[in-house]
Tab-separated table of N, CA and C in Angstrom:
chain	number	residue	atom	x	y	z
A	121	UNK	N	18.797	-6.028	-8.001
A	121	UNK	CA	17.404	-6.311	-7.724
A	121	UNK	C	17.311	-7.124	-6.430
A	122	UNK	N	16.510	-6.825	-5.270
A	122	UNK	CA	16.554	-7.294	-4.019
A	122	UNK	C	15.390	-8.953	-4.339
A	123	UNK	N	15.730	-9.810	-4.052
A	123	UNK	CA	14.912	-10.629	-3.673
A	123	UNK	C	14.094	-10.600	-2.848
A	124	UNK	N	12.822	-11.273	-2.900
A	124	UNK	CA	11.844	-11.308	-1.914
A	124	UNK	C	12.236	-11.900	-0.896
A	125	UNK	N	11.803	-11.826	0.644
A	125	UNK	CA	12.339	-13.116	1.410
A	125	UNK	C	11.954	-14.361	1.428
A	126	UNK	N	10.787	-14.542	0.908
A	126	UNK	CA	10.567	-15.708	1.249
A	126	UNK	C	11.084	-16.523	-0.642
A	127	UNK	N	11.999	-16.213	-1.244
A	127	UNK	CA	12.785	-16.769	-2.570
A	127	UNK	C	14.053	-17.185	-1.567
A	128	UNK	N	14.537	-17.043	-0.308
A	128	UNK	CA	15.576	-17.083	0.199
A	128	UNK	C	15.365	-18.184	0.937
A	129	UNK	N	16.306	-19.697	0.755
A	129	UNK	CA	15.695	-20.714	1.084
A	129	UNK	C	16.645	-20.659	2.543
A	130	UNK	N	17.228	-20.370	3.009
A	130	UNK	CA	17.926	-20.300	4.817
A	130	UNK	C	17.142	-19.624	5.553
A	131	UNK	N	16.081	-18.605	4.844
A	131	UNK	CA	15.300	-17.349	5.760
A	131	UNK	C	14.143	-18.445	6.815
A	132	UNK	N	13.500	-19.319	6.050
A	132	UNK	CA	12.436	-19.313	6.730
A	132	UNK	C	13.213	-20.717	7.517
A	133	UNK	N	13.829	-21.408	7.434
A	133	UNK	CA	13.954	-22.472	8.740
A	133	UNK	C	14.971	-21.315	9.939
A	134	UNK	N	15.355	-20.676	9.711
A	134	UNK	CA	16.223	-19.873	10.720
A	134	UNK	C	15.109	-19.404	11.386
A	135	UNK	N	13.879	-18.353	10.623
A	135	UNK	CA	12.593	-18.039	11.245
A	135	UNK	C	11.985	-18.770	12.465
A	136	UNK	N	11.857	-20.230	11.780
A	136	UNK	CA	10.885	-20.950	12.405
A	136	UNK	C	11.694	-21.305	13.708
A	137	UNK	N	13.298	-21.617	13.302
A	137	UNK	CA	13.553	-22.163	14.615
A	137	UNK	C	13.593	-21.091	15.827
A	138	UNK	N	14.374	-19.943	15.278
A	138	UNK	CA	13.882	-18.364	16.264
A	138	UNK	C	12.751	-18.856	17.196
A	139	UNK	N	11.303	-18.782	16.359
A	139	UNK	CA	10.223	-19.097	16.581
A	139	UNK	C	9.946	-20.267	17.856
A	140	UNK	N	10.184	-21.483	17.155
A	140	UNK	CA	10.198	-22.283	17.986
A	140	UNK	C	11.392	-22.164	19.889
A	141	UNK	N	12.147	-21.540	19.331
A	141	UNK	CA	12.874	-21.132	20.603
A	141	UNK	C	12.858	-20.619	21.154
A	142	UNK	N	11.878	-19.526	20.899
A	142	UNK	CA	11.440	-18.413	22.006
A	142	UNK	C	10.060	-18.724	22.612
A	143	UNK	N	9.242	-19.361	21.758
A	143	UNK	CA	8.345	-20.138	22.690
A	143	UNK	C	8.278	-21.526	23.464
A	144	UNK	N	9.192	-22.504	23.208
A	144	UNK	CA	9.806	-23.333	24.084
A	144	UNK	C	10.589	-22.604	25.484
A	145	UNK	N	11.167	-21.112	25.152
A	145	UNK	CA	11.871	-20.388	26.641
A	145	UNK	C	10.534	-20.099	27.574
A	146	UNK	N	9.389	-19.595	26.861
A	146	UNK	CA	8.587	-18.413	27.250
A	146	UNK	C	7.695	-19.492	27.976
A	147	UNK	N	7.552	-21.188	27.757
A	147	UNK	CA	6.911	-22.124	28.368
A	147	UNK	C	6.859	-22.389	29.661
A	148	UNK	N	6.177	-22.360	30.823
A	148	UNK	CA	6.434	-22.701	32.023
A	148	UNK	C	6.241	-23.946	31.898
A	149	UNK	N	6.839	-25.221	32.455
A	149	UNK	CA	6.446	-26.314	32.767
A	149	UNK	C	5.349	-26.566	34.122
A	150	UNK	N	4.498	-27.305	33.415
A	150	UNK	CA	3.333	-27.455	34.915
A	150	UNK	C	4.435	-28.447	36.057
A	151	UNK	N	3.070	-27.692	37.169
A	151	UNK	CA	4.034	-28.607	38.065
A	151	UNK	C	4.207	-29.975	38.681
A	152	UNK	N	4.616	-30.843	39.068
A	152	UNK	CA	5.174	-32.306	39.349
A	152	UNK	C	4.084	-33.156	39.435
A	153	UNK	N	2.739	-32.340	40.087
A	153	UNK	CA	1.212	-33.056	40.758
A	153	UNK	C	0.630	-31.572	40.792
A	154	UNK	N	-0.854	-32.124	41.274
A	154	UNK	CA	-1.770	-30.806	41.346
A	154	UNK	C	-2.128	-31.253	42.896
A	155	UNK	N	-1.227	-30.047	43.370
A	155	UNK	CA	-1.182	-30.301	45.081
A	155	UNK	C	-2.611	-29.574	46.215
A	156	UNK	N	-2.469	-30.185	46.674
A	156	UNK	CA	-3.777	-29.086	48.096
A	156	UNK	C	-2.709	-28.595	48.094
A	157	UNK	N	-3.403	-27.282	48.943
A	157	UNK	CA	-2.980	-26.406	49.695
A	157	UNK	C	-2.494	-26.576	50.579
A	158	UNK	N	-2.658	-27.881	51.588
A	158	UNK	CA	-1.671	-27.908	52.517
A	158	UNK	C	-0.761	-28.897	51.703
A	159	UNK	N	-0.163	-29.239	50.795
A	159	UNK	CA	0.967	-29.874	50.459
A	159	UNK	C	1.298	-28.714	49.532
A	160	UNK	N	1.381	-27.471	49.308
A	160	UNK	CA	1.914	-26.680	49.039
A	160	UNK	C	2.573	-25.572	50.124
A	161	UNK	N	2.312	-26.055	50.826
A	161	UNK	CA	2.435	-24.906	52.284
A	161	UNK	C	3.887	-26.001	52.665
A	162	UNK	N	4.185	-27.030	52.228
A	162	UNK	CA	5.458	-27.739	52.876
A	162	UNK	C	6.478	-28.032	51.393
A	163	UNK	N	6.304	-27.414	50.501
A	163	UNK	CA	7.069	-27.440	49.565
A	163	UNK	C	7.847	-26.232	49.493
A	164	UNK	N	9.277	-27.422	49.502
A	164	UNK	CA	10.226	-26.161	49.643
A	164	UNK	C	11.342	-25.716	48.347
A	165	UNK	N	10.981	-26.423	46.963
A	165	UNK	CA	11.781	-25.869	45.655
A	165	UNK	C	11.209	-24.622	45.567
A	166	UNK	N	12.194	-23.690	45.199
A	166	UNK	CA	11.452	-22.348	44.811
A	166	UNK	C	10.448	-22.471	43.492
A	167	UNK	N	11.444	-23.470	42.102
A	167	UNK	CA	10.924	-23.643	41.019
A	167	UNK	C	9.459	-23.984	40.934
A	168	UNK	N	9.460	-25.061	41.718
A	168	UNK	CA	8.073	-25.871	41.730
A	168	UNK	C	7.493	-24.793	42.477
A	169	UNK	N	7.324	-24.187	43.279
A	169	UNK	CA	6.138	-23.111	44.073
A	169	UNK	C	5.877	-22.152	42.602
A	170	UNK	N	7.104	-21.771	42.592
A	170	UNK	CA	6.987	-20.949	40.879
A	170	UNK	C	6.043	-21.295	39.723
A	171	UNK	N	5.909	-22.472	39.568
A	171	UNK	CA	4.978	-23.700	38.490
A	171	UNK	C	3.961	-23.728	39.242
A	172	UNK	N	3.363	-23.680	40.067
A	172	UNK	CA	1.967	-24.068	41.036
A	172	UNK	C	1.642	-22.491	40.820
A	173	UNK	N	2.310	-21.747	41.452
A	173	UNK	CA	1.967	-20.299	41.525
A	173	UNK	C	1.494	-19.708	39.922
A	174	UNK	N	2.504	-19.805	39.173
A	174	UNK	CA	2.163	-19.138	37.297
A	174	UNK	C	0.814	-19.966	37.322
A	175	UNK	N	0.669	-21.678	37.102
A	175	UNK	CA	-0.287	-21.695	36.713
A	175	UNK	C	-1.812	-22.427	37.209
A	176	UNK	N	-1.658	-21.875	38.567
A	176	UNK	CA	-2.342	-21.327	39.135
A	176	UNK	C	-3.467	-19.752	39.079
A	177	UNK	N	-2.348	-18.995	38.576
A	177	UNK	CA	-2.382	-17.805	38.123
A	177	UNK	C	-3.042	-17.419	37.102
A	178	UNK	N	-2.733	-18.053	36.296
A	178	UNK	CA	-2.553	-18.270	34.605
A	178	UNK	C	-3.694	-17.869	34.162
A	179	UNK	N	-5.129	-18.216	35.430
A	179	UNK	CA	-6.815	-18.175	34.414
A	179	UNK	C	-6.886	-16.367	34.965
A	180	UNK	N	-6.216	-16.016	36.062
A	180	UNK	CA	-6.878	-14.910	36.361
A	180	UNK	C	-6.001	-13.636	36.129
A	181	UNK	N	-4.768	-14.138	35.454
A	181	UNK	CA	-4.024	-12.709	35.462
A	181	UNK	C	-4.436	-11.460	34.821
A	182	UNK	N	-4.824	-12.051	33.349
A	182	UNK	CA	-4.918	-10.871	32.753
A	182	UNK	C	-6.750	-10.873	32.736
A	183	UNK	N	-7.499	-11.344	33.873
A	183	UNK	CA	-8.803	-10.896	33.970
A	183	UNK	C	-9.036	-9.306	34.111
A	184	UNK	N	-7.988	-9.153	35.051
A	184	UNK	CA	-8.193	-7.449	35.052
A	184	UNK	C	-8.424	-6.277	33.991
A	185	UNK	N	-8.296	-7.269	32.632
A	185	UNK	CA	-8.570	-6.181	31.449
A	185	UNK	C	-9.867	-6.714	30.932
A	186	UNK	N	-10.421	-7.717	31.531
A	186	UNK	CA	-12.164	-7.739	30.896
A	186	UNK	C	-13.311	-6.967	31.507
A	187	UNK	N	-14.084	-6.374	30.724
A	187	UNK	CA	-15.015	-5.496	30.586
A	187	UNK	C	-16.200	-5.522	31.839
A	188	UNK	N	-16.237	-6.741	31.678
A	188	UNK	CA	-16.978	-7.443	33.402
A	188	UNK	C	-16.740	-8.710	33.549
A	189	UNK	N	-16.967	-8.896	34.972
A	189	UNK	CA	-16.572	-10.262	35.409
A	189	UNK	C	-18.138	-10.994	35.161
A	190	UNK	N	-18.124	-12.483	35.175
A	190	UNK	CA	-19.216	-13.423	35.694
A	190	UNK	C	-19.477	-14.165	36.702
A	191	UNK	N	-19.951	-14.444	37.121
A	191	UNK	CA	-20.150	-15.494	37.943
A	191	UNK	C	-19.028	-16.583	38.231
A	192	UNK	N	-18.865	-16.921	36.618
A	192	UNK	CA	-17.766	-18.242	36.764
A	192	UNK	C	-16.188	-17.807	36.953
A	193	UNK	N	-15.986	-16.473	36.661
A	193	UNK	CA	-14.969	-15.466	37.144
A	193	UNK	C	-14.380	-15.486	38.194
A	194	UNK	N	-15.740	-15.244	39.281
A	194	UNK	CA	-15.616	-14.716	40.508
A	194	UNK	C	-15.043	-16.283	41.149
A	195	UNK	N	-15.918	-17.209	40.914
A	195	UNK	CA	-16.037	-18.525	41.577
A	195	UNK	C	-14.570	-19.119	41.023
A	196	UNK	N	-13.774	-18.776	40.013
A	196	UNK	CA	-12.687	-19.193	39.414
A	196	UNK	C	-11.431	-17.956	40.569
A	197	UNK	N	-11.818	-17.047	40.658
A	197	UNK	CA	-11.052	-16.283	41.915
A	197	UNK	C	-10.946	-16.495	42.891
A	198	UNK	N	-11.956	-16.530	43.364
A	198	UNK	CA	-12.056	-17.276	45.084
A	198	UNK	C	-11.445	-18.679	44.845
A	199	UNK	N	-11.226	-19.768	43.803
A	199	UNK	CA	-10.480	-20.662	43.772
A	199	UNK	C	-8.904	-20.407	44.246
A	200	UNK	N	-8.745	-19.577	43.105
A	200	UNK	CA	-7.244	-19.527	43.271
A	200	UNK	C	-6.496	-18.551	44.062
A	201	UNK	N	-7.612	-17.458	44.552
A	201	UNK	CA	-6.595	-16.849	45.740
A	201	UNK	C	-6.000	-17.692	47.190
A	202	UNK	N	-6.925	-18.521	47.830
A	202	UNK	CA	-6.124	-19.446	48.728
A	202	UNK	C	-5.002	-20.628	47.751
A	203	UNK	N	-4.995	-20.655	46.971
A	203	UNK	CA	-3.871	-21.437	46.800
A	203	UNK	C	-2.759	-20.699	46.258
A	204	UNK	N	-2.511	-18.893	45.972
A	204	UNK	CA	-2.011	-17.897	45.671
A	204	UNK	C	-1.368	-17.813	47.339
A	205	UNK	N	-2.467	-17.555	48.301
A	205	UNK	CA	-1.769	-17.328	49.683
A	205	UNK	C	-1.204	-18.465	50.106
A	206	UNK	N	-1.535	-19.665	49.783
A	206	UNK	CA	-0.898	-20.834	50.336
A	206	UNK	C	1.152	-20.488	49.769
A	207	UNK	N	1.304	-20.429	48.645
A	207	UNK	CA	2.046	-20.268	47.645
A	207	UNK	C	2.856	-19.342	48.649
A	208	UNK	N	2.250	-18.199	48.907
A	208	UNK	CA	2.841	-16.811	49.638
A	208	UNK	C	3.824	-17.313	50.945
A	209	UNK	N	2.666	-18.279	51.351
A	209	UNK	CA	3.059	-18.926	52.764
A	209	UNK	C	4.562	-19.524	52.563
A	210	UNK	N	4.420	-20.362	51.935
A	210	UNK	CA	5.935	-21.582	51.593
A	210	UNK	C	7.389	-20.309	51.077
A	211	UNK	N	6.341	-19.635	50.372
A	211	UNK	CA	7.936	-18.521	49.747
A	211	UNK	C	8.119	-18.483	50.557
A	212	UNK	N	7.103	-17.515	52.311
A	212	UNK	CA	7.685	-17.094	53.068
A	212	UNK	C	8.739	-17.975	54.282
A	213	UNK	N	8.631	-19.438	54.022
A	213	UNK	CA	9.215	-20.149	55.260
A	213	UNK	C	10.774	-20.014	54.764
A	214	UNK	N	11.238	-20.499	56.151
A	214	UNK	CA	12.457	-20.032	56.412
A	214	UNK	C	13.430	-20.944	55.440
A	215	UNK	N	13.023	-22.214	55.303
A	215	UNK	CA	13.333	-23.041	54.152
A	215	UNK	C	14.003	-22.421	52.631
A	216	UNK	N	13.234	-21.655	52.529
A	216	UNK	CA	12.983	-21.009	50.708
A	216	UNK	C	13.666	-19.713	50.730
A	217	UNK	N	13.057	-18.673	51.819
A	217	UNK	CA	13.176	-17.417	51.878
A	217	UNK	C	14.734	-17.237	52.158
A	218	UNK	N	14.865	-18.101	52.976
A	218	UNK	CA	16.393	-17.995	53.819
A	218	UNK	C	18.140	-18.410	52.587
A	219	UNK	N	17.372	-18.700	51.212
A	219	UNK	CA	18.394	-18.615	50.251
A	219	UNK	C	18.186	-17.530	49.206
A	220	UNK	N	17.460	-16.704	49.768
A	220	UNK	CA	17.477	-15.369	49.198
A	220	UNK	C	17.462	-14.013	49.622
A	221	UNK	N	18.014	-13.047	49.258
A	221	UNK	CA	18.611	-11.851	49.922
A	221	UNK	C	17.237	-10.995	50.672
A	222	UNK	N	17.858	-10.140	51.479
A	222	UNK	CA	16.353	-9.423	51.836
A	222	UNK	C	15.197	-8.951	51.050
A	223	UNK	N	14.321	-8.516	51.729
A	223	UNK	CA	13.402	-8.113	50.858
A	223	UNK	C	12.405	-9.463	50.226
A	224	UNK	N	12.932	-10.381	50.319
A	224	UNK	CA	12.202	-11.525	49.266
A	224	UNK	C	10.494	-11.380	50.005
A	225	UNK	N	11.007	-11.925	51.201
A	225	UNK	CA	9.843	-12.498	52.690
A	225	UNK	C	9.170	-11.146	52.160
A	226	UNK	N	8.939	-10.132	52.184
A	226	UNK	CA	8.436	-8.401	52.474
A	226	UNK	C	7.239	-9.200	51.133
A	227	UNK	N	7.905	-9.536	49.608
A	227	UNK	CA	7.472	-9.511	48.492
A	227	UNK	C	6.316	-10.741	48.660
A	228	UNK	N	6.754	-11.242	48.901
A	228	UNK	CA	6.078	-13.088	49.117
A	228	UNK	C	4.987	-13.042	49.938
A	229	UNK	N	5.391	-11.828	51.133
A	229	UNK	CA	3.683	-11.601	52.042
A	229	UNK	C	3.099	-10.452	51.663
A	230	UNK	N	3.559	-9.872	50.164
A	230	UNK	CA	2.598	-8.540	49.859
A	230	UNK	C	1.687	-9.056	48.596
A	231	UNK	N	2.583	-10.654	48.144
A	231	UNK	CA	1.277	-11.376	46.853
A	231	UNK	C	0.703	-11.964	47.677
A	232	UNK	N	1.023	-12.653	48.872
A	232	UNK	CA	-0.321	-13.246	49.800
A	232	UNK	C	-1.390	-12.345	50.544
A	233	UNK	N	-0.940	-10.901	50.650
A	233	UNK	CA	-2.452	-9.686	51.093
A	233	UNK	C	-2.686	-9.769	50.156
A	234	UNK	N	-2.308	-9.231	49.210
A	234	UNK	CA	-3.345	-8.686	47.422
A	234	UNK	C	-4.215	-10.281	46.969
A	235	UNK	N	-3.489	-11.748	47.835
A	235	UNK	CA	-4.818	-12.446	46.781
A	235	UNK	C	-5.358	-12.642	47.976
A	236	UNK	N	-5.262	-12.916	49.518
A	236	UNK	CA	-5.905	-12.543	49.763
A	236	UNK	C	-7.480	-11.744	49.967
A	237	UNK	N	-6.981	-10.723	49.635
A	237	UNK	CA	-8.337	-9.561	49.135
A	237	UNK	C	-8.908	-9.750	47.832
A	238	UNK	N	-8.103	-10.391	47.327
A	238	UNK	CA	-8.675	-10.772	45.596
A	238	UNK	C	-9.735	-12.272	46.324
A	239	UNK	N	-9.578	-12.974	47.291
A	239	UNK	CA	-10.583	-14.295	47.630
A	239	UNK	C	-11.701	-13.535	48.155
A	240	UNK	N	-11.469	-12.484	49.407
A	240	UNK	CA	-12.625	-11.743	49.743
A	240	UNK	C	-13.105	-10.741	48.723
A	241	UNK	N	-12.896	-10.242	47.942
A	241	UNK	CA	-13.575	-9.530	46.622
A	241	UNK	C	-14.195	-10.685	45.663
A	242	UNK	N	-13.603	-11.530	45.586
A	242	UNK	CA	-14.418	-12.580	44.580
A	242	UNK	C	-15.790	-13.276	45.413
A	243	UNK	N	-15.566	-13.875	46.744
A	243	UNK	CA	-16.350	-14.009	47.465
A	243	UNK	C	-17.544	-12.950	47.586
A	244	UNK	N	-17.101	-11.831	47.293
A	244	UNK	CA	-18.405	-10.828	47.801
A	244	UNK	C	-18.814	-10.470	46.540
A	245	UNK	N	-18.508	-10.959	45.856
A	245	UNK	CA	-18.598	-10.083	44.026
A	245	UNK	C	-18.058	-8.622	44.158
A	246	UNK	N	-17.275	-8.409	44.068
A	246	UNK	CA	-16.995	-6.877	44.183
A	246	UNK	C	-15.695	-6.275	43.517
A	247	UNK	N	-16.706	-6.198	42.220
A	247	UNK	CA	-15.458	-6.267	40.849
A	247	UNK	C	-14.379	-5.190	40.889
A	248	UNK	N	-14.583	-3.940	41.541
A	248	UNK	CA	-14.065	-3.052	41.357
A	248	UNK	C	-12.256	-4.109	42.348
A	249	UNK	N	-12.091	-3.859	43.543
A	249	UNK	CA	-11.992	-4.588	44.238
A	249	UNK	C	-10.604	-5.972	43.830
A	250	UNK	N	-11.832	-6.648	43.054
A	250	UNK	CA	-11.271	-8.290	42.452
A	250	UNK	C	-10.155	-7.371	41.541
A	251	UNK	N	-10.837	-6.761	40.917
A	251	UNK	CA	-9.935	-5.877	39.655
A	251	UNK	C	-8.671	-5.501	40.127
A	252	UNK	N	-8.690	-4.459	41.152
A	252	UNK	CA	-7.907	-3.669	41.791
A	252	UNK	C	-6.366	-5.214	42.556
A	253	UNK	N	-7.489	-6.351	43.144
A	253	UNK	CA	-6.408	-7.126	43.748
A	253	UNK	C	-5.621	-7.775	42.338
A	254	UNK	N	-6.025	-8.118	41.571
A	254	UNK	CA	-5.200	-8.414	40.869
A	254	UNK	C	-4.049	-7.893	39.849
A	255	UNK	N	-4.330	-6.814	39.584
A	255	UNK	CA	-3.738	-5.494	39.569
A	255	UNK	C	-2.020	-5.828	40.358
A	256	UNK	N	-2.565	-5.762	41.433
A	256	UNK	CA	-1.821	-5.835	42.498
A	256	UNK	C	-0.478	-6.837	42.600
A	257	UNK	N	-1.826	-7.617	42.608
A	257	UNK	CA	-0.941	-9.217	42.682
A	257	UNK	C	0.029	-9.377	41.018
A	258	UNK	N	-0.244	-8.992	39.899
A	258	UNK	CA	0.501	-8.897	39.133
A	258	UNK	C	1.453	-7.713	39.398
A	259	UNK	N	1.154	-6.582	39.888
A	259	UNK	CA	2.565	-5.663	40.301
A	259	UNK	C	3.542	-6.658	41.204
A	260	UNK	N	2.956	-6.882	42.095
A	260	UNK	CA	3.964	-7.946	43.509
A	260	UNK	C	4.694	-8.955	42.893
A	261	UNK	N	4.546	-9.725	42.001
A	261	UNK	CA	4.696	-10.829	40.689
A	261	UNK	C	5.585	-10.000	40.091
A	262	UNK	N	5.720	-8.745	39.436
A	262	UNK	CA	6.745	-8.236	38.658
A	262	UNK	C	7.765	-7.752	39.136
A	263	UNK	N	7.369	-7.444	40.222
A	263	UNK	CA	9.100	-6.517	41.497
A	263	UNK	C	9.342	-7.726	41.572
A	264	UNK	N	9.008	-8.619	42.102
A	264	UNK	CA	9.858	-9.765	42.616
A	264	UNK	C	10.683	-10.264	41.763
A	265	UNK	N	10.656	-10.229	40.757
A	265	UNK	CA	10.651	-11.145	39.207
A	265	UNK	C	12.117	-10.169	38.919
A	266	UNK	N	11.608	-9.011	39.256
A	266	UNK	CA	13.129	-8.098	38.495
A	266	UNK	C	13.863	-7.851	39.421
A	267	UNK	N	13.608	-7.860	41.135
A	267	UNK	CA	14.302	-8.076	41.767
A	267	UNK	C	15.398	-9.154	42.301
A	268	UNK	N	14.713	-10.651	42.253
A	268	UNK	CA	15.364	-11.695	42.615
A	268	UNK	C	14.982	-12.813	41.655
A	269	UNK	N	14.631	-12.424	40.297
A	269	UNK	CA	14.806	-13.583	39.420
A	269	UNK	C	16.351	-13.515	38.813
């Protein structure tokens, strides 16, 4: 006769800690301060640009799957695409870029066009657009990620 699992007293703390350990991995830590843009443009840890950049990111990534944008959307986009291109900027200096193989610089100035155009689409309201840049900017975010993470 099979026991239920949860009559099995090792099942559920093994569970929980699983649990707890894959969302302690899956955690980004915020980053050190909440920097301007020009004190992100002279930061040269990759990690920390990484932490400014995710959550930075974080309010608008998966906007691209809501039904319509608002107002506070748009005005929350145009926030964070200059500090997305600022971000782009620092990957790209010679500082950061220059301890990683080719291709990085190519990746780092193709998420600074897409938010870019994601600040001028939010600026103009022009959802199709905002949609499309972020789209984007999460593709540019994922090559990079499987390329040189």
């Amino acid at each position: 006769m099979k026991r239920p699992v949860s009559s099995n007293p090792k099942i559920i703390p093994t569970v929980a800690l699983a649990l707890a350990t894959s969302l302690a991995v899956a955690c980004v830590p915020k980053p050190r301060m909440e920097y301007s843009n020009q004190q992100i443009l002279h930061l040269q840890e990759t990690k920390e640009l990484m932490r400014v950049l995710y959550h930075g990111l974080r309010p608008v990534w998966k906007s691209d799957k809501k039904a319509a944008y608002t107002a506070a959307d748009f005005q929350l986009m145009a926030r964070t695409a200059p500090r997305v291109v600022a971000v782009s900027q620092a990957l790209q200096s010679r500082k950061v870029a220059g301890r990683y193989r080719p291709g990085f610089v190519r990746r780092a100035a193709e998420l600074g066009r897409h938010a870019a155009a994601l600040g001028e689409a939010a600026t103009a309201r022009m959802e199709p657009r905002a949609r499309r840049a972020i789209k984007m900017m999460n593709a540019a975010c994922g090559a990079c990620h499987k390329r040189f993470k």
